[in-house]
Amino acid sequence: MKHTVSLKLNHEFRRLYNKGMSAASPYMAVYCRKNRRSESRLGLTTGVKLGHAVQRNRVRRRLREIYRTNEYRFAPGWDIVIVARVKSVYARYAEMEHSFLALARKLGLLLPGEEQR
């Protein structure tokens, strides 16, 4: 991920949950907020309800890869948190990618030319 760093601190996640914009689908919920930086920051959350560590890590890897392959479509300067839902464990990769891009479009995270794709 060229223009993205990890979001790791608990208070930053909490700030996004409380003051950020959000959109949800059956597979995930996305929270975002402008961050006044030149790069974006990405945080991933997978709860215990998703299953054992192997399943949670698999979902996390898939979400990270979906973001990485579509990173060029996103405008810089956003804090983004993706919260995986239970359905994401059983979803196909293409379904998750379509859902994530639809949520990003809804929240206005995509660059102007990338919204139609």
PDB file of N, CA and C in Angstrom, residues 1 61-74 93 97 100-101 114:
ATOM      1  N   MET A   1       0.843  -1.168   0.000  1.00  0.00           N
ATOM      2  CA  MET A   1       0.000   0.000   0.000  1.00  0.00           C
ATOM      3  C   MET A   1       0.892   1.236   0.000  1.00  0.00           C
ATOM      4  N   ARG A  61      -6.907 -10.480   5.859  1.00  0.00           N
ATOM      5  CA  ARG A  61      -6.048 -10.512   4.667  1.00  0.00           C
ATOM      6  C   ARG A  61      -6.824 -10.152   3.412  1.00  0.00           C
ATOM      7  N   ARG A  62      -8.046 -10.680   3.293  1.00  0.00           N
ATOM      8  CA  ARG A  62      -8.871 -10.376   2.119  1.00  0.00           C
ATOM      9  C   ARG A  62      -9.218  -8.884   2.063  1.00  0.00           C
ATOM     10  N   LEU A  63      -9.612  -8.306   3.175  1.00  0.00           N
ATOM     11  CA  LEU A  63      -9.958  -6.886   3.205  1.00  0.00           C
ATOM     12  C   LEU A  63      -8.745  -6.018   2.878  1.00  0.00           C
ATOM     13  N   ARG A  64      -7.595  -6.373   3.408  1.00  0.00           N
ATOM     14  CA  ARG A  64      -6.373  -5.621   3.124  1.00  0.00           C
ATOM     15  C   ARG A  64      -6.031  -5.689   1.639  1.00  0.00           C
ATOM     16  N   GLU A  65      -6.197  -6.869   1.039  1.00  0.00           N
ATOM     17  CA  GLU A  65      -5.904  -7.049  -0.380  1.00  0.00           C
ATOM     18  C   GLU A  65      -6.903  -6.281  -1.248  1.00  0.00           C
ATOM     19  N   ILE A  66      -8.166  -6.295  -0.867  1.00  0.00           N
ATOM     20  CA  ILE A  66      -9.177  -5.531  -1.608  1.00  0.00           C
ATOM     21  C   ILE A  66      -8.816  -4.053  -1.595  1.00  0.00           C
ATOM     22  N   TYR A  67      -8.421  -3.543  -0.449  1.00  0.00           N
ATOM     23  CA  TYR A  67      -8.028  -2.136  -0.373  1.00  0.00           C
ATOM     24  C   TYR A  67      -6.757  -1.890  -1.196  1.00  0.00           C
ATOM     25  N   ARG A  68      -5.778  -2.770  -1.072  1.00  0.00           N
ATOM     26  CA  ARG A  68      -4.505  -2.579  -1.764  1.00  0.00           C
ATOM     27  C   ARG A  68      -4.676  -2.543  -3.280  1.00  0.00           C
ATOM     28  N   THR A  69      -5.480  -3.448  -3.822  1.00  0.00           N
ATOM     29  CA  THR A  69      -5.639  -3.492  -5.277  1.00  0.00           C
ATOM     30  C   THR A  69      -6.476  -2.331  -5.818  1.00  0.00           C
ATOM     31  N   ASN A  70      -7.246  -1.685  -4.970  1.00  0.00           N
ATOM     32  CA  ASN A  70      -8.078  -0.560  -5.399  1.00  0.00           C
ATOM     33  C   ASN A  70      -7.611   0.774  -4.822  1.00  0.00           C
ATOM     34  N   GLU A  71      -6.437   0.799  -4.230  1.00  0.00           N
ATOM     35  CA  GLU A  71      -5.950   2.003  -3.551  1.00  0.00           C
ATOM     36  C   GLU A  71      -5.837   3.205  -4.486  1.00  0.00           C
ATOM     37  N   TYR A  72      -5.508   2.970  -5.733  1.00  0.00           N
ATOM     38  CA  TYR A  72      -5.352   4.075  -6.678  1.00  0.00           C
ATOM     39  C   TYR A  72      -6.672   4.813  -6.913  1.00  0.00           C
ATOM     40  N   ARG A  73      -7.797   4.201  -6.611  1.00  0.00           N
ATOM     41  CA  ARG A  73      -9.108   4.829  -6.802  1.00  0.00           C
ATOM     42  C   ARG A  73      -9.476   5.802  -5.676  1.00  0.00           C
ATOM     43  N   PHE A  74      -8.792   5.687  -4.542  1.00  0.00           N
ATOM     44  CA  PHE A  74      -9.180   6.446  -3.348  1.00  0.00           C
ATOM     45  C   PHE A  74      -8.461   7.784  -3.275  1.00  0.00           C
ATOM     46  N   TYR A  93     -14.749 -13.476  -2.683  1.00  0.00           N
ATOM     47  CA  TYR A  93     -13.888 -12.300  -2.765  1.00  0.00           C
ATOM     48  C   TYR A  93     -14.539 -11.205  -3.613  1.00  0.00           C
ATOM     49  N   GLU A  97     -15.423  -7.347  -2.557  1.00  0.00           N
ATOM     50  CA  GLU A  97     -14.833  -6.216  -3.262  1.00  0.00           C
ATOM     51  C   GLU A  97     -15.919  -5.280  -3.792  1.00  0.00           C
ATOM     52  N   PHE A 100     -17.396  -3.369  -0.841  1.00  0.00           N
ATOM     53  CA  PHE A 100     -16.490  -2.348  -0.322  1.00  0.00           C
ATOM     54  C   PHE A 100     -16.455  -1.121  -1.230  1.00  0.00           C
ATOM     55  N   LEU A 101     -16.377  -1.342  -2.536  1.00  0.00           N
ATOM     56  CA  LEU A 101     -16.333  -0.212  -3.466  1.00  0.00           C
ATOM     57  C   LEU A 101     -17.657   0.556  -3.474  1.00  0.00           C
ATOM     58  N   GLU A 114     -13.125   7.935 -10.743  1.00  0.00           N
ATOM     59  CA  GLU A 114     -13.268   6.515 -10.414  1.00  0.00           C
ATOM     60  C   GLU A 114     -14.661   6.134  -9.945  1.00  0.00           C
TER      61      GLU A 114
END
